[in-house]
Short mmCIF file of C-alpha atoms in Angstrom, two decimals:
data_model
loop_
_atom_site.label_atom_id
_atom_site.label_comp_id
_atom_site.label_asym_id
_atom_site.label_seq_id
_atom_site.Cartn_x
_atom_site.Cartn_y
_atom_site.Cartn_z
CA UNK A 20 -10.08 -20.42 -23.71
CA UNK A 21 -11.88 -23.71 -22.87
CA UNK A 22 -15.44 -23.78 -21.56
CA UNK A 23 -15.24 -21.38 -18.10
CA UNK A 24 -17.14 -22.92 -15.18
CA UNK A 25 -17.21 -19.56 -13.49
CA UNK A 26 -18.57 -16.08 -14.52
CA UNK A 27 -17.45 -13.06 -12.84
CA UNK A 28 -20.36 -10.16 -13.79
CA UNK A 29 -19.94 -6.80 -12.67
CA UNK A 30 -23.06 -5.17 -11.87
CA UNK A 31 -24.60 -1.61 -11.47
CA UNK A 32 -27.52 0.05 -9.61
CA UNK A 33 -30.14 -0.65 -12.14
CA UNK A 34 -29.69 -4.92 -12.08
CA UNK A 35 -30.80 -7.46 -14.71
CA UNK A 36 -31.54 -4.17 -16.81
CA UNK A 37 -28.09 -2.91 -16.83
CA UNK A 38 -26.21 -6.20 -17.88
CA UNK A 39 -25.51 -7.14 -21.17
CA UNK A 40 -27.23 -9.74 -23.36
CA UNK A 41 -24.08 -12.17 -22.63
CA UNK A 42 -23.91 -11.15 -19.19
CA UNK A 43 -27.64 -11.96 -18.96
CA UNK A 44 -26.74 -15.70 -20.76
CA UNK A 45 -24.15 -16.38 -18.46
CA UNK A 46 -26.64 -15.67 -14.99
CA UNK A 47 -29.39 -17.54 -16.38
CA UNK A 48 -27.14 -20.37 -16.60
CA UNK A 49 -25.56 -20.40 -13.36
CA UNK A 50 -26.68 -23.10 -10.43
CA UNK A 51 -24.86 -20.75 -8.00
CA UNK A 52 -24.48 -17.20 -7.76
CA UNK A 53 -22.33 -15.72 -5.32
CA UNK A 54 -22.52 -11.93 -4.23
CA UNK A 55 -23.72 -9.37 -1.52
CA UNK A 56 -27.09 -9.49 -0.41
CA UNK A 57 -27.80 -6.39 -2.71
CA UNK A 58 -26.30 -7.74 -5.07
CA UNK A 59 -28.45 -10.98 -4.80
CA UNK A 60 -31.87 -9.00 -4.69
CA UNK A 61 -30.93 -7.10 -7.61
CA UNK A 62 -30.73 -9.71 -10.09
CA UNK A 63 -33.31 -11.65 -8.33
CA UNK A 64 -31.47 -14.92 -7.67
CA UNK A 65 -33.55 -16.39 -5.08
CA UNK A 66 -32.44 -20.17 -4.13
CA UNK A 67 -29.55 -20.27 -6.75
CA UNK A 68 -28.32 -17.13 -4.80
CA UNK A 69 -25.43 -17.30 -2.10
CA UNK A 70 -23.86 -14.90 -0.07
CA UNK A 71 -20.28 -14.34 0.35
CA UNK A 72 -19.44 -15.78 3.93
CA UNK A 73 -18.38 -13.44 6.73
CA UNK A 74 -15.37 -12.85 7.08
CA UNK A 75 -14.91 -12.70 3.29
CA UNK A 76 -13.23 -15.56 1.66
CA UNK A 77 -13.46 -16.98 -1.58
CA UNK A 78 -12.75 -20.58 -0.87
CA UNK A 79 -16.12 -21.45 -1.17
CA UNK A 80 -16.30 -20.64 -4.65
CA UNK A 81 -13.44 -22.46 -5.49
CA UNK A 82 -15.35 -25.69 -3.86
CA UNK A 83 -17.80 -25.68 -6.28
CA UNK A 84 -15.73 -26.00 -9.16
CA UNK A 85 -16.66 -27.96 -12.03
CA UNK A 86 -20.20 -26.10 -11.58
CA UNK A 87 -21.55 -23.90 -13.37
CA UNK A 88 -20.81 -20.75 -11.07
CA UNK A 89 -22.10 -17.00 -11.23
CA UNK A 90 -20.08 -14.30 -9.26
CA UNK A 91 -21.76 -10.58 -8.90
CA UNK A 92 -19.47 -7.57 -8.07
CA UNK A 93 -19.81 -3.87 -8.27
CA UNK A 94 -18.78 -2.49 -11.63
CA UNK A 95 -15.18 -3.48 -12.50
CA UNK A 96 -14.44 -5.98 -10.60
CA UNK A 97 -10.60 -5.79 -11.24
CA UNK A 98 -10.37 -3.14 -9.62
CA UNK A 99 -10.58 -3.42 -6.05
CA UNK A 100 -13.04 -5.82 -6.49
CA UNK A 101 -13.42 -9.82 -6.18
CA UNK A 102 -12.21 -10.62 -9.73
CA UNK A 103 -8.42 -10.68 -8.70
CA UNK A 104 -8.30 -12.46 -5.61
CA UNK A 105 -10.28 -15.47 -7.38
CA UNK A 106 -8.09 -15.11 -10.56
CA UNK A 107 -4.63 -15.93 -8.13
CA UNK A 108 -6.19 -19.62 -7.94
CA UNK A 109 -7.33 -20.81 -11.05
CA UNK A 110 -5.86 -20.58 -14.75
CA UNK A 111 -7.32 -18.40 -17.53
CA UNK A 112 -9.27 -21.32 -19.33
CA UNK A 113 -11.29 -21.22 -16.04
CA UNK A 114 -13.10 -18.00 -16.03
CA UNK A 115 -14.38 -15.41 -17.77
CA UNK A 116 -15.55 -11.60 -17.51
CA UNK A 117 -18.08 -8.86 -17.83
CA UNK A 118 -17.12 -5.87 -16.42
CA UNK A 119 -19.42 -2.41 -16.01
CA UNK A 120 -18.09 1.07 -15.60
CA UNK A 121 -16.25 0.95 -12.03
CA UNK A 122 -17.53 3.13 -9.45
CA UNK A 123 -14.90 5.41 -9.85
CA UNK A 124 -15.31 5.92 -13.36
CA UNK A 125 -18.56 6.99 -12.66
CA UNK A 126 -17.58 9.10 -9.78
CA UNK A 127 -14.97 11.06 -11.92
CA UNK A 128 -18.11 11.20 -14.87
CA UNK A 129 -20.57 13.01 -12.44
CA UNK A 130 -17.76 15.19 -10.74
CA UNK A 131 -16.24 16.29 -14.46
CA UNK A 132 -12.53 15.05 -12.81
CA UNK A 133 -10.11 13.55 -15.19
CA UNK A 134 -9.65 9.98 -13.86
CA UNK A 135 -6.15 9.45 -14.41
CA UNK A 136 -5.26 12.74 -12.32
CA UNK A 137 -6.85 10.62 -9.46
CA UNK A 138 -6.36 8.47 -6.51
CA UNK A 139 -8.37 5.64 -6.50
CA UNK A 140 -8.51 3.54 -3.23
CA UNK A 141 -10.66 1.09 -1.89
CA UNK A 142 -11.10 0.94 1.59
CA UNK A 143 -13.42 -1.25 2.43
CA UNK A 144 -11.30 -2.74 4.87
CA UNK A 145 -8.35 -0.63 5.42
CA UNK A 146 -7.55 2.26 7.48
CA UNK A 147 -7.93 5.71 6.30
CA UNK A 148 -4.08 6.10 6.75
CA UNK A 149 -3.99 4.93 3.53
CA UNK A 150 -4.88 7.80 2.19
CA UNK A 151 -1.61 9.98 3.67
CA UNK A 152 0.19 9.20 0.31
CA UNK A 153 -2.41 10.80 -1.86
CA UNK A 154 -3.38 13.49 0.50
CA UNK A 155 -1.47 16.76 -0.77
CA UNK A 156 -2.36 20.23 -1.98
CA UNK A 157 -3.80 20.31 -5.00
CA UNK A 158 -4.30 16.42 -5.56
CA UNK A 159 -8.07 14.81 -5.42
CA UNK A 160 -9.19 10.94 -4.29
CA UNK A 161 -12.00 8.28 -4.83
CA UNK A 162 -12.15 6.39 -2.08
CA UNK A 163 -15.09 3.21 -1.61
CA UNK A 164 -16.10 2.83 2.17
CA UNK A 165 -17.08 -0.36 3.64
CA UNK A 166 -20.83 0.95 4.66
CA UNK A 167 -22.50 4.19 5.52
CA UNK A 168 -21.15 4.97 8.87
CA UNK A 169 -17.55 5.30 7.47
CA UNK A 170 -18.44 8.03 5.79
CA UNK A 171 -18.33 10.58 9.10
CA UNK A 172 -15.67 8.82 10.44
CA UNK A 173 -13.56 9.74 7.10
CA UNK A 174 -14.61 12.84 7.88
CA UNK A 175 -13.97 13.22 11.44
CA UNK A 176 -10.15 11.81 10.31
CA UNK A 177 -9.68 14.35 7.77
CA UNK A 178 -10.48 17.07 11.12
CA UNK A 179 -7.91 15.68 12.77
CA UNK A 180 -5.37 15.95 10.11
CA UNK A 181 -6.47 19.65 9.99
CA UNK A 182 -8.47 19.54 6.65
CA UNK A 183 -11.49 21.23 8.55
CA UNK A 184 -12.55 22.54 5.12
CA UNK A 185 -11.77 19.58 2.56
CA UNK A 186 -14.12 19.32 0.19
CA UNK A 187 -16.12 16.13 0.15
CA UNK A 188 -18.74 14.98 -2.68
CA UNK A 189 -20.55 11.66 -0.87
CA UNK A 190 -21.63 9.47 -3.74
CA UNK A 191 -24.48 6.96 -3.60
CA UNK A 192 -25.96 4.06 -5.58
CA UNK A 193 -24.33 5.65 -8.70
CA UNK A 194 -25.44 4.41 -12.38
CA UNK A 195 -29.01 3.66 -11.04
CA UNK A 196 -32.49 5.60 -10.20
CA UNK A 197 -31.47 6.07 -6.63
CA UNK A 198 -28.46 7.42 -7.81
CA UNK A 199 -27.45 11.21 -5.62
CA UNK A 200 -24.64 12.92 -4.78
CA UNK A 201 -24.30 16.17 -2.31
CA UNK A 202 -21.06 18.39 -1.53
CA UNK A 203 -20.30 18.93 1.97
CA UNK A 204 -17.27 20.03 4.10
CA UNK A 205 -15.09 18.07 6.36
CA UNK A 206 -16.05 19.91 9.61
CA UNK A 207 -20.42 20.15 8.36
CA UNK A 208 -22.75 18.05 10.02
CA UNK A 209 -22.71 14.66 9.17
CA UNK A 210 -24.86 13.64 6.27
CA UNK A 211 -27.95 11.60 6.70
CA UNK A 212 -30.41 9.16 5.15
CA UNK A 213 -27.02 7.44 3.41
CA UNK A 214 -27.30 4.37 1.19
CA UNK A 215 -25.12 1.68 1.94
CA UNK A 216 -23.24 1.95 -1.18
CA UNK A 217 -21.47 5.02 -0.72
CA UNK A 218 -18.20 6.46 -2.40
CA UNK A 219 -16.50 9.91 -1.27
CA UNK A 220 -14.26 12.42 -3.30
CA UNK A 221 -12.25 14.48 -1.79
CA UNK A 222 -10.22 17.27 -2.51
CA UNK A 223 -8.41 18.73 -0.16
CA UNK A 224 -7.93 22.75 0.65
CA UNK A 225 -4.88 24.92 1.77
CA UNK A 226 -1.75 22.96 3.11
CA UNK A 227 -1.74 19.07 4.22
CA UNK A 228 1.08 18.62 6.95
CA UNK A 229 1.50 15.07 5.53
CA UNK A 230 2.72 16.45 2.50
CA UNK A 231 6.42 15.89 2.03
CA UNK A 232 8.89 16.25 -0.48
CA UNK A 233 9.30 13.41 -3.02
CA UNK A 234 12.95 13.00 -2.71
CA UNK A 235 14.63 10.53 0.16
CA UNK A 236 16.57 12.09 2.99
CA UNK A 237 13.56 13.16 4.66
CA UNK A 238 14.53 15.08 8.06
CA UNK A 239 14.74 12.74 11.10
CA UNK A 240 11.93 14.42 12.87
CA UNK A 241 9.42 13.40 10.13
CA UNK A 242 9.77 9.84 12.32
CA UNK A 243 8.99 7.95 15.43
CA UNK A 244 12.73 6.81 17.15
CA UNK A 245 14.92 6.78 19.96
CA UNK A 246 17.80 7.93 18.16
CA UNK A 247 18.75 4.94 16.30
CA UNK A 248 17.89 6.47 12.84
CA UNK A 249 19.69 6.15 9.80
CA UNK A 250 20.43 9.83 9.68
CA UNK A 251 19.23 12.27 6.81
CA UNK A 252 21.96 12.67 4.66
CA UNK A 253 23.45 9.16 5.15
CA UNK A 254 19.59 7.75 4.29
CA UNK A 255 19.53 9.73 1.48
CA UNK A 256 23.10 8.33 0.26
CA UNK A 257 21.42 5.14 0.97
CA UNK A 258 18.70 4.96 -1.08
CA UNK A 259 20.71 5.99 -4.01
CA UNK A 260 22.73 3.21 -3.92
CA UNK A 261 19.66 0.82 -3.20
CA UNK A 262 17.97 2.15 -6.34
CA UNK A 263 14.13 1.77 -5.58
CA UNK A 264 12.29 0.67 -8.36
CA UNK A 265 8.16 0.47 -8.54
CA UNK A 266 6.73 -2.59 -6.97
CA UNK A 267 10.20 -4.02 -5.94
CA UNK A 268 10.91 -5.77 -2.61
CA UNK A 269 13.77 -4.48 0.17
CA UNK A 270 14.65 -6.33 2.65
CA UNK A 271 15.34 -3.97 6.06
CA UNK A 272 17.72 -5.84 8.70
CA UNK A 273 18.10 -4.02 11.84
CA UNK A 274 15.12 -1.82 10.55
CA UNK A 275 15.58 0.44 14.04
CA UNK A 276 13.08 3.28 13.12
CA UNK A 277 11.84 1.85 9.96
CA UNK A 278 13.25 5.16 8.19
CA UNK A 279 15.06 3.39 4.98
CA UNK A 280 12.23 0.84 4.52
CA UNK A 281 9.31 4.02 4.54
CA UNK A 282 11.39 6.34 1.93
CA UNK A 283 11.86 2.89 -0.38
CA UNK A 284 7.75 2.06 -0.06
CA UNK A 285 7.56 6.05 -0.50
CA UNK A 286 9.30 5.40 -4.06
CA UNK A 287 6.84 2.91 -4.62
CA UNK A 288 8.09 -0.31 -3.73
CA UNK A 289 7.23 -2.60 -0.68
CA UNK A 290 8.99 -3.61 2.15
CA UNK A 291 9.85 -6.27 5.18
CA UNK A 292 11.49 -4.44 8.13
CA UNK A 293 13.28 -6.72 10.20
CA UNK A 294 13.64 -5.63 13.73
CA UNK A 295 15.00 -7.44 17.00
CA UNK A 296 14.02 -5.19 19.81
CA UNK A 297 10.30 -4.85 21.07
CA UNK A 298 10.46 -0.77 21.40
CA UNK A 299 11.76 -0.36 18.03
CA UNK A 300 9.00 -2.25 16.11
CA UNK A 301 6.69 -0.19 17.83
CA UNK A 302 8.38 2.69 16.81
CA UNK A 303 8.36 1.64 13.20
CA UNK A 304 4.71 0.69 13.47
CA UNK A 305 4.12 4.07 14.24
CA UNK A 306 5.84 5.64 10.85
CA UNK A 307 4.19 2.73 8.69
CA UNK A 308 0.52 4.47 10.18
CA UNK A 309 1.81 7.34 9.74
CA UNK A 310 3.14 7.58 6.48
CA UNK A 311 0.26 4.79 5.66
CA UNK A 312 2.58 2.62 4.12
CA UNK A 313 0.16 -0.26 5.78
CA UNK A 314 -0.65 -2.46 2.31
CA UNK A 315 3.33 -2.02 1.53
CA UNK A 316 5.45 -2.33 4.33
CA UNK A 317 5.30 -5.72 6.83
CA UNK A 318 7.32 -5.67 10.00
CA UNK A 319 8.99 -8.58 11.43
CA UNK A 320 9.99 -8.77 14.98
CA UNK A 321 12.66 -11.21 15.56
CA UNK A 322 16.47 -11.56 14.62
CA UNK A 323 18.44 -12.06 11.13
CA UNK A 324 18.80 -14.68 9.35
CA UNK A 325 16.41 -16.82 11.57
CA UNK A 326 13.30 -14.82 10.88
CA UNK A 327 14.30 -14.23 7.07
CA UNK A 328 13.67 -17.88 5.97
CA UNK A 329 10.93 -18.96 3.99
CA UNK A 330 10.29 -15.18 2.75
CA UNK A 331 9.35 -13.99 -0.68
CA UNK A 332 13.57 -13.51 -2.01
CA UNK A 333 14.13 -9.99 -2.31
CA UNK A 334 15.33 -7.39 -5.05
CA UNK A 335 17.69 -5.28 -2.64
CA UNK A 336 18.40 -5.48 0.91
CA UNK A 337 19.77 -3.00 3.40
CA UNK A 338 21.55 -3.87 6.48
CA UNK A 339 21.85 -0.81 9.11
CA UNK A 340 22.80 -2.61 12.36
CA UNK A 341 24.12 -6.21 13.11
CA UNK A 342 26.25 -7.13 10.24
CA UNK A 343 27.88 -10.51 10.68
CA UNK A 344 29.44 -12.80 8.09
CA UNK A 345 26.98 -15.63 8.84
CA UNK A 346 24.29 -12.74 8.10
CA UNK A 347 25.55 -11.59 4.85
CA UNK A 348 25.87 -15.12 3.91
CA UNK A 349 22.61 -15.80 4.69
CA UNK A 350 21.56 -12.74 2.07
CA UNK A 351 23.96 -13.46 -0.68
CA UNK A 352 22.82 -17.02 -1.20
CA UNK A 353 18.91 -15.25 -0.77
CA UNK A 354 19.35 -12.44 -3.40
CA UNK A 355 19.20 -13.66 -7.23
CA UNK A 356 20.98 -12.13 -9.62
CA UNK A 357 21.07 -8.71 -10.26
CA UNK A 358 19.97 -7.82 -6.89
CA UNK A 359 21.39 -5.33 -4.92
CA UNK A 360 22.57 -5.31 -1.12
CA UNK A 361 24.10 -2.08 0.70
CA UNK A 362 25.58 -2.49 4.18
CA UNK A 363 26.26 0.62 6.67
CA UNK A 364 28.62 0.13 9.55
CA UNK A 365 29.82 2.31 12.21
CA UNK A 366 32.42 -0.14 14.52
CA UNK A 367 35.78 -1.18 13.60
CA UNK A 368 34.61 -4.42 13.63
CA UNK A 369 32.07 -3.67 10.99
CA UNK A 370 34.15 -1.79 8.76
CA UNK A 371 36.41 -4.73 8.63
CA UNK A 372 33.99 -7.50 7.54
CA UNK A 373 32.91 -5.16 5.25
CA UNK A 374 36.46 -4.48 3.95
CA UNK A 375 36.47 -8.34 3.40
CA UNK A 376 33.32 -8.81 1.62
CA UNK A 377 34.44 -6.10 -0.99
CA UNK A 378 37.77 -7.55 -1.41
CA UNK A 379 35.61 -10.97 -2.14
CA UNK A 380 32.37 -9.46 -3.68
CA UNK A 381 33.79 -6.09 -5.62
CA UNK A 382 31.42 -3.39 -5.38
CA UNK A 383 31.78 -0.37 -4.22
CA UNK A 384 33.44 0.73 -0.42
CA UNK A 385 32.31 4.18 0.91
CA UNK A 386 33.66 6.18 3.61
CA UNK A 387 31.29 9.02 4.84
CA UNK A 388 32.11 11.63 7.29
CA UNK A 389 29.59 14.64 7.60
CA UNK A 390 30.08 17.60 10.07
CA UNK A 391 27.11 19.91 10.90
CA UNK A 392 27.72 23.58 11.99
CA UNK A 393 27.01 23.74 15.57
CA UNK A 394 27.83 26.83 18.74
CA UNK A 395 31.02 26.94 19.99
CA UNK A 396 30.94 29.55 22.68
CA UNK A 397 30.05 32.65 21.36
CA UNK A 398 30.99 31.51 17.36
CA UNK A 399 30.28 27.93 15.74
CA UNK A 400 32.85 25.34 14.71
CA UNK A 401 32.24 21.81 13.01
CA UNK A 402 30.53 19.36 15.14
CA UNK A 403 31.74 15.76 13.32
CA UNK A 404 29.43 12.94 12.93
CA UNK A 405 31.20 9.12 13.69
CA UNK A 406 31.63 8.13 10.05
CA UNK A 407 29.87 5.11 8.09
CA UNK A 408 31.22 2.77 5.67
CA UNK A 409 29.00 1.89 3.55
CA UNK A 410 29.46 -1.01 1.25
CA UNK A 411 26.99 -1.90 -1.90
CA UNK A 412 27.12 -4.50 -4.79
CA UNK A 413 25.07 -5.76 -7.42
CA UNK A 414 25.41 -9.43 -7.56
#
């Protein structure tokens, strides 16, 4: 492991007291130590002490390597704390850890929840929509806020979204002799007097209207659009040939209402939406808020390929409007091997390049044509949808 110039020491509410003899050995050592003011007064560091600039950034850490270099966080600090975004830029010799219990473990410890039936977000500096994924019937959450005040406003959200009477545990200074916590409802009056470390539990009651089923082929209503929506049946037909996988990238080209790109982050893996016209990004900035896909999905105004160059290669991409040869090109030479791509196209002129490409690439072609029962004067007949071709390959 070398000889680590920098310390990462997770701390609790009861300071110097609470660390361990090494963690204690490692601080006493240290000609800087880097934390939040709290943090600072509660180990007493005094001149070595040094607070993290505003807005964060841990750059000036990394200037001061080759010294001897302390850094305090709260509890773990692998989870959702400093430890990983300083680990990115420097190699394992370089550093070393003591962790504490993380604040949620000791949340889930004082509430008697098992920890691993729980959502555990930090959002410190992310919006509450973040939450939408974990907020269903009969599931619970951990969330860290930034300060005090964020407290009511999570509270005043969780009104809106018509959990009036979720039930809300507001954690403070946990682990130490300050430590309280108090139950209150969404819809009370706020709390007072609160610390300004501060967790909240929630759990919410009766029926969440952002819950959803799990499977893709959500309805078309459950989005923002104009009408240029990769229908239900056709999206779910879609994502089964995409194959979502956990923590996997899709490219979305001609992203229109975002709709394939939020079921694929929905499955768990992240997205870039790719969309040319104005309107339409703000229509799929609407359904990343409200699905709060925010830390998953990125959209990109501009056109294909142009706007696709320099990004992160991608595991499966799905093209829903604008197919050109120069386009799919572009992608084939971008996708490594094993990825997937899957094409929709409604034209003529479509359906041929895709005929092409499959008589070049293999894969598989797919004709769909769907008809929905609709009135026909006084009895109902088969109103036919235009059919897609759909083409997808594995390279």
């Amino acid at each position: 492991m070398g000889d680590p110039w920098l310390s990462i020491i997770g701390l609790d509410e009861n300071g110097l007291a609470g660390l361990t003899d090494a963690s204690r050995d490692a601080l006493a050592a240290a000609e800087f130590i880097f934390g939040g003011p709290r943090h600072l007064a509660l180990i007493g560091a005094a001149d070595r002490g040094k607070a993290w600039p505003v807005p964060f950034d841990v750059g000036a850490v990394l200037a001061l390597k080759g010294s001897n270099v302390a850094v305090l966080a709260s509890g773990d600090p692998f989870w959702h704390g400093v430890g990983g975004s300083l680990a990115k830029h420097l190699n394992p010799s370089e550093w070393r850890c003591f962790s504490a219990p993380s604040t949620f473990s000791l949340a889930a410890a004082r509430l008697g929840w098992r920890i691993e039936d729980v959502a555990c977000l930090g959002l410190h500096a992310a919006p509450f929509s973040r939450l939408l994924p974990h907020l269903s019937a009969g599931r619970r959450a951990i969330c860290l806020l930034r300060d005090a005040g964020a407290v009511g406003a999570l509270a005043d959200w969780l009104v809106q979204l018509g959990q009036s009477e979720a039930r809300l545990w507001v954690l403070e200074a946990l682990g130490g002799p300050a430590e309280r916590v108090r139950q209150t409802r969404a819809d009370s009056p706020k709390l007072r007097d609160l610390s300004a470390l501060v967790a909240v539990a929630i759990e919410p009651v009766g029926a969440v209207i952002t819950d959803l089923p799990a499977t893709s082929g959500l309805p078309d209503a459950s989005f923002a659009h104009d009408g240029q929506i990769t229908k239900s049946p056709i999206r779910a037909m879609t994502l089964a040939a995409l194959a979502p996988r956990p923590g996997e990238l899709l490219w979305d080209i001609g992203a229109g209402s975002g709709s394939v790109s939020v079921e694929w982050c929905r499955a768990g893996g992240r997205a870039i939406a790719v969309e040319a016209r104005s309107d339409r990004v703000a229509n799929i900035r609407t359904n990343v808020d409200s699905f709060g896909l925010g830390g998953q999905m990125q959209v990109v105004e501009g056109a294909a390929p142009a706007v696709l160059i320099g990004r992160a290669p991608p595991d499966a991409v799905f093209v829903g409007g604008g197919a050109s040869d120069a386009l799919l090109r572009h992608i084939w030479d971008a996708l490594p091997d094993g990825g997937r791509m899957v094409c929709n196209g409604v034209t003529l002129e479509t359906e041929s390049l895709l005929a092409q490409w499959h008589g070049a690439k293999g894969g598989a072609l797919l004709r769909i044509d769907l008809a929905q029962a609709a009135p026909m004067g006084r009895m109902r007949g088969w109103a036919a949808s235009r059919p897609v071709v759909q083409w997808s390959v594995v390279k």
